[in-house]
Amino acid sequence: ETGVTQSPTHLIKTRGQQVTLRCSSQSGHNTVSWYQQALGQGPQFIFQYYREEENGRGNFPPRFSGLQFPNYSSELNVNALELDDSALYLCASSLLYSHTDTQYFGPGTRLTVL
Amino acid sequence: AQKVTQAQTEISVVEKEDVTLDCVYETRDTTYYLFWYKQPPSGELVFLIRRNSFDEQNEISGRYSWNFQKSTSSFNFTITASQVVDSAVYFCALSEASSGDSNYQLIWGAGTKLIIKP
């Protein structure tokens, strides 16, 4: 059983560009959540996907968007990058769409916006 | 509103000492889950424990133990005989049964950086 994987590991972009981050869920997990973690802070919830539909969003603007595919892999897209978007982006998958279930995290993608 | 507070920003101890990381939470739900995660310098969040609101039994796993007290809304984490490999940032998180946005996001504390000196 493979864990959650994310790609790329690191990414450097310039302000105004667009970026796509990818996540492969743990085998059998149908729910994926994305978090942004700024340096020295706890993760902040971006959004969650269940069965290819967005189910809930945190306090992030529409230029943050996502997709979940039939194989439960997922993408996070960020348009019009801003300097403050520099952070570690974490993907987490869980077996069930439920508050009872544990979210398992990938290693993250560190995005630097110059 | 739901909230998780980890008042200790950083703790530094010498190897083999015991150390307790505090976590205080706020929620209006009667049904909720509490979690602890470890984040080593590599960045990946490693799941340590999940505890539901109806189970106040303390739990021990090797050198790790957790004390859940609903009366004080606390879920503290103790490492016994700490080791250098325990150095990491530790996060406490809350998941509630009812969420206005119909999602099951984790509400996170700010984390406690634990430094174990040899």
mmCIF file of C-alpha atoms in Angstrom:
data_model
loop_
_atom_site.group_PDB
_atom_site.id
_atom_site.type_symbol
_atom_site.label_atom_id
_atom_site.label_comp_id
_atom_site.label_asym_id
_atom_site.label_seq_id
_atom_site.Cartn_x
_atom_site.Cartn_y
_atom_site.Cartn_z
ATOM 1 C CA GLU A 1 0.000 0.000 0.000
ATOM 2 C CA THR A 2 1.500 3.309 -1.069
ATOM 3 C CA GLY A 3 1.095 6.446 0.955
ATOM 4 C CA VAL A 4 0.106 9.893 -0.225
ATOM 5 C CA THR A 5 2.485 11.295 -2.806
ATOM 6 C CA GLN A 6 2.831 14.831 -4.097
ATOM 7 C CA SER A 7 4.652 16.419 -6.993
ATOM 8 C CA PRO A 8 6.712 18.377 -7.522
ATOM 9 C CA THR A 9 8.702 18.594 -4.297
ATOM 10 C CA HIS A 10 9.802 22.156 -4.874
ATOM 11 C CA LEU A 11 8.680 24.826 -7.277
ATOM 12 C CA ILE A 12 9.753 28.383 -7.983
ATOM 13 C CA LYS A 13 7.412 30.728 -9.839
ATOM 14 C CA THR A 14 7.163 34.434 -10.404
ATOM 15 C CA ARG A 15 4.312 36.696 -9.417
ATOM 16 C CA GLY A 16 1.364 36.511 -11.799
ATOM 17 C CA GLN A 17 2.125 33.017 -13.062
ATOM 18 C CA GLN A 18 -0.058 29.979 -12.646
ATOM 19 C CA VAL A 19 0.863 26.709 -10.936
ATOM 20 C CA THR A 20 -0.530 23.177 -10.724
ATOM 21 C CA LEU A 21 0.321 20.893 -7.838
ATOM 22 C CA ARG A 22 -0.483 17.205 -7.906
ATOM 23 C CA CYS A 23 -1.421 14.623 -5.313
ATOM 24 C CA SER A 24 -1.994 10.887 -5.399
ATOM 25 C CA SER A 25 -4.155 9.653 -2.576
ATOM 26 C CA GLN A 26 -3.425 6.628 -0.490
ATOM 27 C CA SER A 27 -4.884 3.521 -2.072
ATOM 28 C CA GLY A 28 -8.644 3.254 -1.492
ATOM 29 C CA HIS A 29 -9.043 6.771 -0.107
ATOM 30 C CA ASN A 30 -11.854 8.751 -1.703
ATOM 31 C CA THR A 31 -11.511 12.057 0.082
ATOM 32 C CA VAL A 32 -8.711 14.547 -0.411
ATOM 33 C CA SER A 33 -8.039 17.815 1.359
ATOM 34 C CA TRP A 34 -5.551 20.540 0.550
ATOM 35 C CA TYR A 35 -3.840 22.746 3.093
ATOM 36 C CA GLN A 36 -1.507 25.713 2.885
ATOM 37 C CA GLN A 37 1.174 26.001 5.543
ATOM 38 C CA ALA A 38 3.120 29.227 5.764
ATOM 39 C CA LEU A 39 6.499 29.145 7.462
ATOM 40 C CA GLY A 40 6.187 28.787 11.231
ATOM 41 C CA GLN A 41 2.434 28.346 11.197
ATOM 42 C CA GLY A 42 -0.103 25.563 11.312
ATOM 43 C CA PRO A 43 -1.805 24.315 8.146
ATOM 44 C CA GLN A 44 -4.752 26.301 6.801
ATOM 45 C CA PHE A 45 -7.584 24.442 5.083
ATOM 46 C CA ILE A 46 -8.015 25.319 1.402
ATOM 47 C CA PHE A 47 -10.686 22.884 0.233
ATOM 48 C CA GLN A 48 -11.787 19.276 0.278
ATOM 49 C CA TYR A 49 -12.911 16.947 -2.511
ATOM 50 C CA TYR A 50 -15.097 13.897 -2.276
ATOM 51 C CA ARG A 51 -16.120 11.871 -5.315
ATOM 52 C CA GLU A 52 -14.758 14.523 -7.665
ATOM 53 C CA GLU A 53 -16.775 17.350 -6.148
ATOM 54 C CA GLU A 54 -15.620 20.167 -3.953
ATOM 55 C CA ASN A 55 -17.122 19.866 -0.485
ATOM 56 C CA GLY A 56 -16.172 22.878 1.500
ATOM 57 C CA ARG A 57 -13.616 25.607 1.139
ATOM 58 C CA GLY A 58 -11.622 27.597 3.608
ATOM 59 C CA ASN A 59 -10.921 31.306 3.424
ATOM 60 C CA PHE A 60 -9.134 31.241 0.068
ATOM 61 C CA PRO A 61 -10.006 33.243 -3.061
ATOM 62 C CA PRO A 62 -11.364 31.652 -6.253
ATOM 63 C CA ARG A 63 -7.947 31.771 -7.895
ATOM 64 C CA PHE A 64 -7.305 28.665 -5.789
ATOM 65 C CA SER A 65 -9.104 25.831 -7.542
ATOM 66 C CA GLY A 66 -8.911 22.078 -7.603
ATOM 67 C CA LEU A 67 -9.844 18.874 -9.282
ATOM 68 C CA GLN A 68 -10.269 15.315 -8.154
ATOM 69 C CA PHE A 69 -10.103 12.554 -10.744
ATOM 70 C CA PRO A 70 -11.902 9.192 -10.885
ATOM 71 C CA ASN A 71 -8.787 7.481 -9.575
ATOM 72 C CA TYR A 72 -8.932 9.900 -6.616
ATOM 73 C CA SER A 73 -5.763 11.719 -7.576
ATOM 74 C CA SER A 74 -6.076 15.453 -7.233
ATOM 75 C CA GLU A 75 -4.738 18.780 -8.432
ATOM 76 C CA LEU A 76 -4.481 22.174 -6.826
ATOM 77 C CA ASN A 77 -4.317 25.098 -9.244
ATOM 78 C CA VAL A 78 -3.363 28.593 -8.254
ATOM 79 C CA ASN A 79 -3.737 31.446 -10.747
ATOM 80 C CA ALA A 80 -2.219 34.910 -10.640
ATOM 81 C CA LEU A 81 0.353 33.956 -8.051
ATOM 82 C CA GLU A 82 1.121 36.442 -5.306
ATOM 83 C CA LEU A 83 4.174 36.647 -3.075
ATOM 84 C CA ASP A 84 2.061 35.554 -0.091
ATOM 85 C CA ASP A 85 1.277 32.288 -1.848
ATOM 86 C CA SER A 86 4.789 31.124 -0.972
ATOM 87 C CA ALA A 87 4.195 28.198 1.386
ATOM 88 C CA LEU A 88 4.216 24.449 1.831
ATOM 89 C CA TYR A 89 1.142 22.927 0.197
ATOM 90 C CA LEU A 90 -0.025 19.727 1.789
ATOM 91 C CA CYS A 91 -2.394 17.172 0.436
ATOM 92 C CA ALA A 92 -4.176 14.743 2.749
ATOM 93 C CA SER A 93 -6.343 11.765 1.929
ATOM 94 C CA SER A 94 -8.788 9.854 4.061
ATOM 95 C CA LEU A 95 -10.638 6.612 3.569
ATOM 96 C CA LEU A 96 -14.030 7.981 4.492
ATOM 97 C CA TYR A 97 -15.838 11.251 3.998
ATOM 98 C CA SER A 98 -16.277 11.653 7.723
ATOM 99 C CA HIS A 99 -15.018 13.676 10.638
ATOM 100 C CA THR A 100 -14.131 10.397 12.297
ATOM 101 C CA ASP A 101 -11.529 9.468 9.784
ATOM 102 C CA THR A 102 -7.844 10.185 9.966
ATOM 103 C CA GLN A 103 -6.267 12.322 7.273
ATOM 104 C CA TYR A 104 -2.930 11.058 6.010
ATOM 105 C CA PHE A 105 -0.582 13.613 4.574
ATOM 106 C CA GLY A 106 1.852 13.681 1.717
ATOM 107 C CA PRO A 107 5.321 15.215 1.940
ATOM 108 C CA GLY A 108 4.124 18.522 0.537
ATOM 109 C CA THR A 109 5.148 20.820 -2.283
ATOM 110 C CA ARG A 110 7.151 23.857 -1.305
ATOM 111 C CA LEU A 111 6.172 26.765 -3.531
ATOM 112 C CA THR A 112 8.275 29.896 -3.717
ATOM 113 C CA VAL A 113 6.858 32.922 -5.506
ATOM 114 C CA LEU A 114 9.401 35.582 -6.506
ATOM 115 C CA ALA B 1 -16.308 28.973 17.318
ATOM 116 C CA GLN B 2 -13.896 26.085 17.099
ATOM 117 C CA LYS B 3 -10.302 26.719 18.052
ATOM 118 C CA VAL B 4 -7.168 24.854 19.057
ATOM 119 C CA THR B 5 -4.538 26.519 21.224
ATOM 120 C CA GLN B 6 -0.996 25.316 21.707
ATOM 121 C CA ALA B 7 0.414 27.913 24.030
ATOM 122 C CA GLN B 8 3.968 26.566 24.003
ATOM 123 C CA THR B 9 5.702 27.927 20.943
ATOM 124 C CA GLU B 10 8.979 26.148 21.593
ATOM 125 C CA ILE B 11 10.245 23.702 24.192
ATOM 126 C CA SER B 12 13.849 22.662 24.610
ATOM 127 C CA VAL B 13 14.909 19.766 26.832
ATOM 128 C CA VAL B 14 17.892 17.533 27.234
ATOM 129 C CA GLU B 15 17.670 13.981 25.970
ATOM 130 C CA LYS B 16 16.032 11.489 28.342
ATOM 131 C CA GLU B 17 13.926 14.137 30.024
ATOM 132 C CA ASP B 18 10.150 13.811 29.971
ATOM 133 C CA VAL B 19 8.252 16.556 28.180
ATOM 134 C CA THR B 20 4.569 17.455 27.935
ATOM 135 C CA LEU B 21 3.029 19.386 25.067
ATOM 136 C CA ASP B 22 -0.206 21.168 25.883
ATOM 137 C CA CYS B 23 -3.306 21.407 23.715
ATOM 138 C CA VAL B 24 -6.517 23.209 24.630
ATOM 139 C CA TYR B 25 -9.503 23.193 22.313
ATOM 140 C CA GLU B 26 -12.835 24.958 21.951
ATOM 141 C CA THR B 27 -15.890 23.477 20.317
ATOM 142 C CA ARG B 28 -19.668 23.593 20.678
ATOM 143 C CA ASP B 29 -20.041 20.074 19.332
ATOM 144 C CA THR B 30 -20.522 17.158 21.660
ATOM 145 C CA THR B 31 -19.085 14.834 19.030
ATOM 146 C CA TYR B 32 -15.598 15.598 17.821
ATOM 147 C CA TYR B 33 -12.196 14.066 17.252
ATOM 148 C CA LEU B 34 -8.797 15.238 18.397
ATOM 149 C CA PHE B 35 -5.540 14.460 16.672
ATOM 150 C CA TRP B 36 -1.828 14.859 17.175
ATOM 151 C CA TYR B 37 0.554 15.068 14.245
ATOM 152 C CA LYS B 38 4.341 15.290 14.141
ATOM 153 C CA GLN B 39 6.123 17.369 11.515
ATOM 154 C CA PRO B 40 9.855 16.672 11.267
ATOM 155 C CA PRO B 41 12.123 19.034 9.334
ATOM 156 C CA SER B 42 11.338 17.117 6.140
ATOM 157 C CA GLY B 43 7.852 18.662 6.260
ATOM 158 C CA GLU B 44 5.583 15.655 6.091
ATOM 159 C CA LEU B 45 2.860 15.549 8.722
ATOM 160 C CA VAL B 46 2.927 12.201 10.477
ATOM 161 C CA PHE B 47 -0.233 11.004 12.188
ATOM 162 C CA LEU B 48 0.283 10.029 15.838
ATOM 163 C CA ILE B 49 -3.118 9.560 17.444
ATOM 164 C CA ARG B 50 -6.863 10.092 17.068
ATOM 165 C CA ARG B 51 -9.200 10.353 20.049
ATOM 166 C CA ASN B 52 -12.981 10.752 19.989
ATOM 167 C CA SER B 53 -14.896 12.926 22.398
ATOM 168 C CA PHE B 54 -16.609 9.991 24.085
ATOM 169 C CA ASP B 55 -13.438 8.193 25.022
ATOM 170 C CA GLU B 56 -11.586 9.868 27.857
ATOM 171 C CA GLN B 57 -9.265 6.979 28.514
ATOM 172 C CA ASN B 58 -5.654 7.934 28.461
ATOM 173 C CA GLU B 59 -3.556 6.199 25.874
ATOM 174 C CA ILE B 60 0.020 5.019 25.909
ATOM 175 C CA SER B 61 2.062 3.975 22.920
ATOM 176 C CA GLY B 62 5.630 3.203 23.780
ATOM 177 C CA ARG B 63 7.224 6.407 25.032
ATOM 178 C CA TYR B 64 4.205 8.460 23.976
ATOM 179 C CA SER B 65 1.137 9.040 26.122
ATOM 180 C CA TRP B 66 -1.910 11.236 25.808
ATOM 181 C CA ASN B 67 -4.118 12.718 28.507
ATOM 182 C CA PHE B 68 -7.612 13.731 27.375
ATOM 183 C CA GLN B 69 -9.678 15.737 29.861
ATOM 184 C CA LYS B 70 -13.041 17.046 28.688
ATOM 185 C CA SER B 71 -13.514 18.992 31.905
ATOM 186 C CA THR B 72 -10.623 21.252 30.961
ATOM 187 C CA SER B 73 -10.921 20.812 27.162
ATOM 188 C CA SER B 74 -7.363 19.603 27.011
ATOM 189 C CA PHE B 75 -5.580 16.874 25.115
ATOM 190 C CA ASN B 76 -1.985 16.872 26.267
ATOM 191 C CA PHE B 77 0.839 14.812 24.855
ATOM 192 C CA THR B 78 3.749 13.491 26.892
ATOM 193 C CA ILE B 79 6.983 12.020 25.619
ATOM 194 C CA THR B 80 8.822 9.975 28.206
ATOM 195 C CA ALA B 81 12.597 9.628 28.064
ATOM 196 C CA SER B 82 12.839 11.937 25.069
ATOM 197 C CA GLN B 83 15.264 11.227 22.239
ATOM 198 C CA VAL B 84 16.917 13.478 19.686
ATOM 199 C CA VAL B 85 14.751 11.897 16.968
ATOM 200 C CA ASP B 86 11.695 13.320 18.725
ATOM 201 C CA SER B 87 12.773 16.806 17.656
ATOM 202 C CA ALA B 88 10.008 18.156 15.440
ATOM 203 C CA VAL B 89 7.024 20.460 15.400
ATOM 204 C CA TYR B 90 3.975 18.858 16.973
ATOM 205 C CA PHE B 91 0.455 19.880 16.010
ATOM 206 C CA CYS B 92 -2.815 19.281 17.779
ATOM 207 C CA ALA B 93 -5.951 19.336 15.597
ATOM 208 C CA LEU B 94 -9.733 19.139 15.974
ATOM 209 C CA SER B 95 -12.395 17.678 13.687
ATOM 210 C CA GLU B 96 -16.062 18.282 14.425
ATOM 211 C CA ALA B 97 -19.084 16.177 13.554
ATOM 212 C CA SER B 98 -21.102 19.153 12.392
ATOM 213 C CA SER B 99 -19.656 21.686 10.067
ATOM 214 C CA GLY B 100 -21.572 24.510 8.455
ATOM 215 C CA ASP B 101 -19.714 23.998 5.206
ATOM 216 C CA SER B 102 -20.319 20.258 5.104
ATOM 217 C CA ASN B 103 -16.678 19.396 5.064
ATOM 218 C CA TYR B 104 -14.495 17.661 7.534
ATOM 219 C CA GLN B 105 -11.557 19.966 7.762
ATOM 220 C CA LEU B 106 -9.075 19.813 10.541
ATOM 221 C CA ILE B 107 -8.747 22.846 12.778
ATOM 222 C CA TRP B 108 -5.098 23.201 13.751
ATOM 223 C CA GLY B 109 -3.161 24.654 16.582
ATOM 224 C CA ALA B 110 -0.104 26.769 15.808
ATOM 225 C CA GLY B 111 2.220 23.929 16.737
ATOM 226 C CA THR B 112 4.915 23.442 19.360
ATOM 227 C CA LYS B 113 8.505 23.161 18.242
ATOM 228 C CA LEU B 114 10.240 20.548 20.352
ATOM 229 C CA ILE B 115 14.020 20.549 20.511
ATOM 230 C CA ILE B 116 15.755 17.611 22.146
ATOM 231 C CA LYS B 117 19.389 18.296 22.885
ATOM 232 C CA PRO B 118 21.846 15.414 23.142
#
